[in-house]
Amino acid sequence: MRGISRGAAPQPAEEKAQLLQNSEYQERMVESTFLYLTLDLPTAPLYKDEKEQLIIPQVPLFSILAKFNGSTEKEYKTYKENFLKRFQLTRLPPYLIFCIKRFTKNNFFVEKNPTIVNFPITNVDLREYLLEEVQAAHAHTTYDLIANIVHDGKPSEGSYRIHVLHHGTGKWYELQDLQVTDILPQMITLSEAYIQIWKRREEDETNQQGA
């Protein structure tokens, strides 16, 4: 994965272009390995709908994957400085782990973002998140979901469920403690996904996972 960072600059294009001439705002490129990709959720709204019920926001998977398109900038703050980063992938491994950032910790407590991520179970093509110069070296860039870890409830009192694909039958199962039940692929996408494992397709094949 390649990360490019620089000092934070104002958004207007003319001012940004001018500040980029200064050494303080020069871009710095770093390549680093990764164990998983952290996907940031948008801030959940705090308002209620007309029936006085809390609104559960939703976001498409590809919207939060845009963090790795090489052009989306994200601001990071430290005690000493602010800087912007943008990311792009330099290679795609056989398996990818997504960690959806639901928990935010401050000095007093941990908050959980309940936003639902809408994602397909199969055929997620990540070619556009690769550097152009390495795309030709990747014959296969399509992934299928094989495991989905869900967090239910409050940050301090919640519980976990796991959705696992049985490769031999193409059926999905839900595991919680010692309980194992069948689950439809459509139901997996309605959960508060926390960690996902995706498997790369190595060849064109007929997928029988459904959804």
Coordinates of C-alpha atoms in Angstrom, one line a residue:
M1 CA 0.0 0.0 0.0
R2 CA 1.3 3.4 -0.9
G3 CA 0.5 6.4 1.3
I4 CA 1.1 10.0 0.3
S5 CA 1.1 12.7 3.1
R6 CA 1.6 16.4 3.3
G7 CA 0.8 19.3 5.5
A8 CA -2.8 20.2 5.6
A9 CA -3.7 23.0 3.2
P10 CA -6.9 25.1 2.7
Q11 CA -9.4 23.6 0.2
P12 CA -9.6 26.3 -2.5
A13 CA -7.6 25.1 -5.4
E14 CA -5.6 28.3 -6.0
E15 CA -4.5 28.6 -2.4
K16 CA -3.6 24.9 -2.2
A17 CA -1.5 25.1 -5.3
Q18 CA 0.4 28.0 -3.9
L19 CA 1.0 26.4 -0.6
L20 CA 2.3 23.2 -2.2
Q21 CA 5.3 25.3 -3.4
N22 CA 6.4 25.6 0.3
S23 CA 8.6 22.8 1.8
E24 CA 6.1 22.5 4.7
Y25 CA 3.4 21.3 2.4
Q26 CA 5.5 19.1 0.1
E27 CA 4.2 15.6 -0.5
R28 CA 6.0 12.6 0.9
M29 CA 5.3 9.1 -0.4
V30 CA 5.7 6.0 1.7
E31 CA 5.1 2.3 0.8
S32 CA 4.1 0.0 3.7
T33 CA 2.8 -3.5 4.2
F34 CA -0.6 -4.0 5.8
L35 CA -2.4 -6.8 7.7
Y36 CA -5.8 -5.4 7.1
L37 CA -7.5 -2.3 5.6
T38 CA -9.3 0.1 7.9
L39 CA -12.5 1.5 6.4
D40 CA -13.8 4.7 8.0
L41 CA -17.5 5.2 8.5
P42 CA -19.1 8.6 8.0
T43 CA -20.3 10.3 11.1
A44 CA -23.7 8.9 12.1
P45 CA -26.6 11.5 12.3
L46 CA -27.9 12.3 15.8
Y47 CA -31.4 13.3 14.7
K48 CA -34.6 11.3 14.8
D49 CA -37.2 10.7 12.1
E50 CA -40.9 11.9 12.1
K51 CA -41.9 8.9 14.2
E52 CA -39.3 9.8 16.9
Q53 CA -37.2 6.8 16.1
L54 CA -33.5 6.9 15.7
I55 CA -32.4 6.8 12.1
I56 CA -29.9 4.1 11.3
P57 CA -27.7 5.5 8.4
Q58 CA -26.4 3.3 5.6
V59 CA -23.4 3.6 3.3
P60 CA -22.3 1.6 0.3
L61 CA -19.1 -0.4 0.7
F62 CA -17.5 1.3 -2.4
S63 CA -18.0 4.7 -0.7
I64 CA -15.8 3.8 2.2
L65 CA -13.4 1.9 -0.1
A66 CA -12.8 5.3 -1.9
K67 CA -10.2 6.0 0.8
F68 CA -7.8 3.8 -1.3
N69 CA -8.5 5.3 -4.7
G70 CA -5.3 7.4 -4.7
S71 CA -7.2 10.8 -4.8
T72 CA -9.4 10.9 -1.7
E73 CA -7.7 12.9 1.1
K74 CA -8.2 12.3 4.8
E75 CA -7.0 14.7 7.5
Y76 CA -5.0 13.4 10.5
K77 CA -4.3 15.5 13.6
T78 CA -1.5 15.1 16.1
Y79 CA -0.5 17.3 19.0
K80 CA 2.1 19.1 16.9
E81 CA 0.6 19.3 13.4
N82 CA -2.2 18.5 10.9
F83 CA -1.6 16.7 7.7
L84 CA -3.5 15.1 4.8
K85 CA -3.0 11.5 3.5
R86 CA -4.2 9.6 0.5
F87 CA -3.8 5.9 -0.1
Q88 CA -3.6 3.5 -3.0
L89 CA -2.9 -0.2 -3.2
T90 CA 0.2 -1.6 -4.8
R91 CA -0.8 -5.3 -4.7
L92 CA -3.8 -7.5 -4.0
P93 CA -3.1 -10.5 -1.8
P94 CA -5.1 -13.8 -2.0
Y95 CA -7.1 -12.8 1.1
L96 CA -8.1 -9.3 2.2
I97 CA -9.3 -8.3 5.7
F98 CA -11.5 -5.3 6.1
C99 CA -11.8 -3.7 9.5
I100 CA -14.8 -1.3 9.6
K101 CA -14.0 1.3 12.1
R102 CA -17.1 1.4 14.3
F103 CA -15.5 2.3 17.7
T104 CA -14.1 5.7 18.7
K105 CA -12.4 6.1 22.1
N106 CA -12.0 9.4 23.9
N107 CA -10.9 10.4 27.4
F108 CA -14.3 9.4 28.9
F109 CA -15.9 6.5 27.0
V110 CA -16.1 4.4 23.8
E111 CA -18.6 5.4 21.2
K112 CA -20.0 3.0 18.5
N113 CA -21.1 4.0 15.0
P114 CA -24.2 2.0 14.0
T115 CA -24.0 2.8 10.3
I116 CA -25.0 -0.2 8.1
V117 CA -22.6 -0.9 5.3
N118 CA -24.3 -2.1 2.1
F119 CA -22.1 -4.7 0.4
P120 CA -22.4 -7.4 -2.2
I121 CA -21.5 -10.9 -1.1
T122 CA -19.7 -11.7 -4.4
N123 CA -17.9 -10.0 -7.3
V124 CA -16.2 -7.1 -5.6
D125 CA -13.7 -5.9 -8.1
L126 CA -10.8 -3.8 -6.6
R127 CA -8.9 -3.2 -9.8
E128 CA -9.6 0.6 -9.6
Y129 CA -7.8 0.9 -6.2
L130 CA -4.5 -0.4 -7.7
L131 CA -1.8 1.8 -9.0
E132 CA -2.1 2.0 -12.8
E133 CA 1.4 0.8 -13.3
V134 CA 0.7 -2.5 -11.4
Q135 CA -2.7 -3.2 -12.7
A136 CA -1.4 -5.2 -15.7
A137 CA 0.4 -7.6 -13.3
H138 CA -2.8 -8.5 -11.6
A139 CA -4.8 -10.9 -13.7
H140 CA -7.4 -11.4 -10.9
T141 CA -8.8 -8.6 -8.9
T142 CA -12.3 -9.8 -7.9
Y143 CA -13.1 -10.9 -4.4
D144 CA -15.9 -12.9 -2.7
L145 CA -16.8 -12.7 1.0
I146 CA -16.1 -15.8 3.0
A147 CA -16.5 -14.5 6.6
N148 CA -18.2 -11.7 8.3
I149 CA -17.9 -10.7 12.0
V150 CA -20.7 -8.7 13.5
H151 CA -20.9 -6.6 16.7
D152 CA -24.3 -6.2 18.2
G153 CA -25.3 -3.9 21.0
K154 CA -23.5 -1.3 23.0
P155 CA -19.6 -1.0 22.9
S156 CA -19.2 -2.2 26.5
E157 CA -22.1 -4.7 26.6
G158 CA -22.3 -6.0 23.1
S159 CA -21.8 -9.5 21.7
Y160 CA -20.3 -10.9 18.5
R161 CA -21.7 -13.2 15.7
I162 CA -19.8 -14.7 12.9
H163 CA -21.1 -15.5 9.4
V164 CA -19.0 -18.2 7.6
L165 CA -19.3 -19.6 4.1
H166 CA -19.1 -23.4 3.8
H167 CA -17.0 -23.7 0.6
G168 CA -18.2 -27.3 -0.2
T169 CA -21.9 -26.5 -0.3
G170 CA -21.9 -22.7 -0.9
K171 CA -24.2 -22.2 2.1
W172 CA -23.8 -19.6 4.8
Y173 CA -23.9 -20.3 8.5
E174 CA -24.2 -18.0 11.6
L175 CA -22.1 -18.9 14.7
Q176 CA -22.7 -17.5 18.1
D177 CA -21.0 -19.3 21.0
L178 CA -21.9 -23.0 20.4
Q179 CA -25.1 -22.2 18.4
V180 CA -24.8 -22.8 14.6
T181 CA -27.7 -21.9 12.3
D182 CA -28.3 -21.4 8.5
I183 CA -28.5 -17.9 7.3
L184 CA -29.6 -16.4 3.9
P185 CA -26.9 -14.3 2.2
Q186 CA -29.3 -11.4 2.0
M187 CA -29.5 -11.2 5.8
I188 CA -25.8 -10.9 6.2
T189 CA -25.8 -7.5 4.5
L190 CA -28.2 -6.1 7.1
S191 CA -25.9 -6.6 10.0
E192 CA -23.4 -4.2 11.7
A193 CA -20.4 -5.8 10.0
Y194 CA -17.2 -5.2 11.9
I195 CA -14.5 -7.4 10.4
Q196 CA -14.7 -9.1 7.0
I197 CA -12.5 -11.6 5.2
W198 CA -12.6 -11.7 1.4
K199 CA -11.0 -14.3 -0.9
R200 CA -9.6 -13.5 -4.3
R201 CA -10.9 -15.5 -7.3
E202 CA -7.9 -17.1 -9.0
E203 CA -9.8 -18.0 -12.2
D204 CA -13.2 -17.5 -13.8
E205 CA -15.6 -19.8 -12.1
T206 CA -19.3 -20.1 -11.5
N207 CA -20.1 -18.8 -8.0
Q208 CA -22.8 -20.6 -6.0
Q209 CA -22.9 -18.4 -3.0
G210 CA -26.1 -16.6 -4.0
A211 CA -27.0 -12.9 -3.4

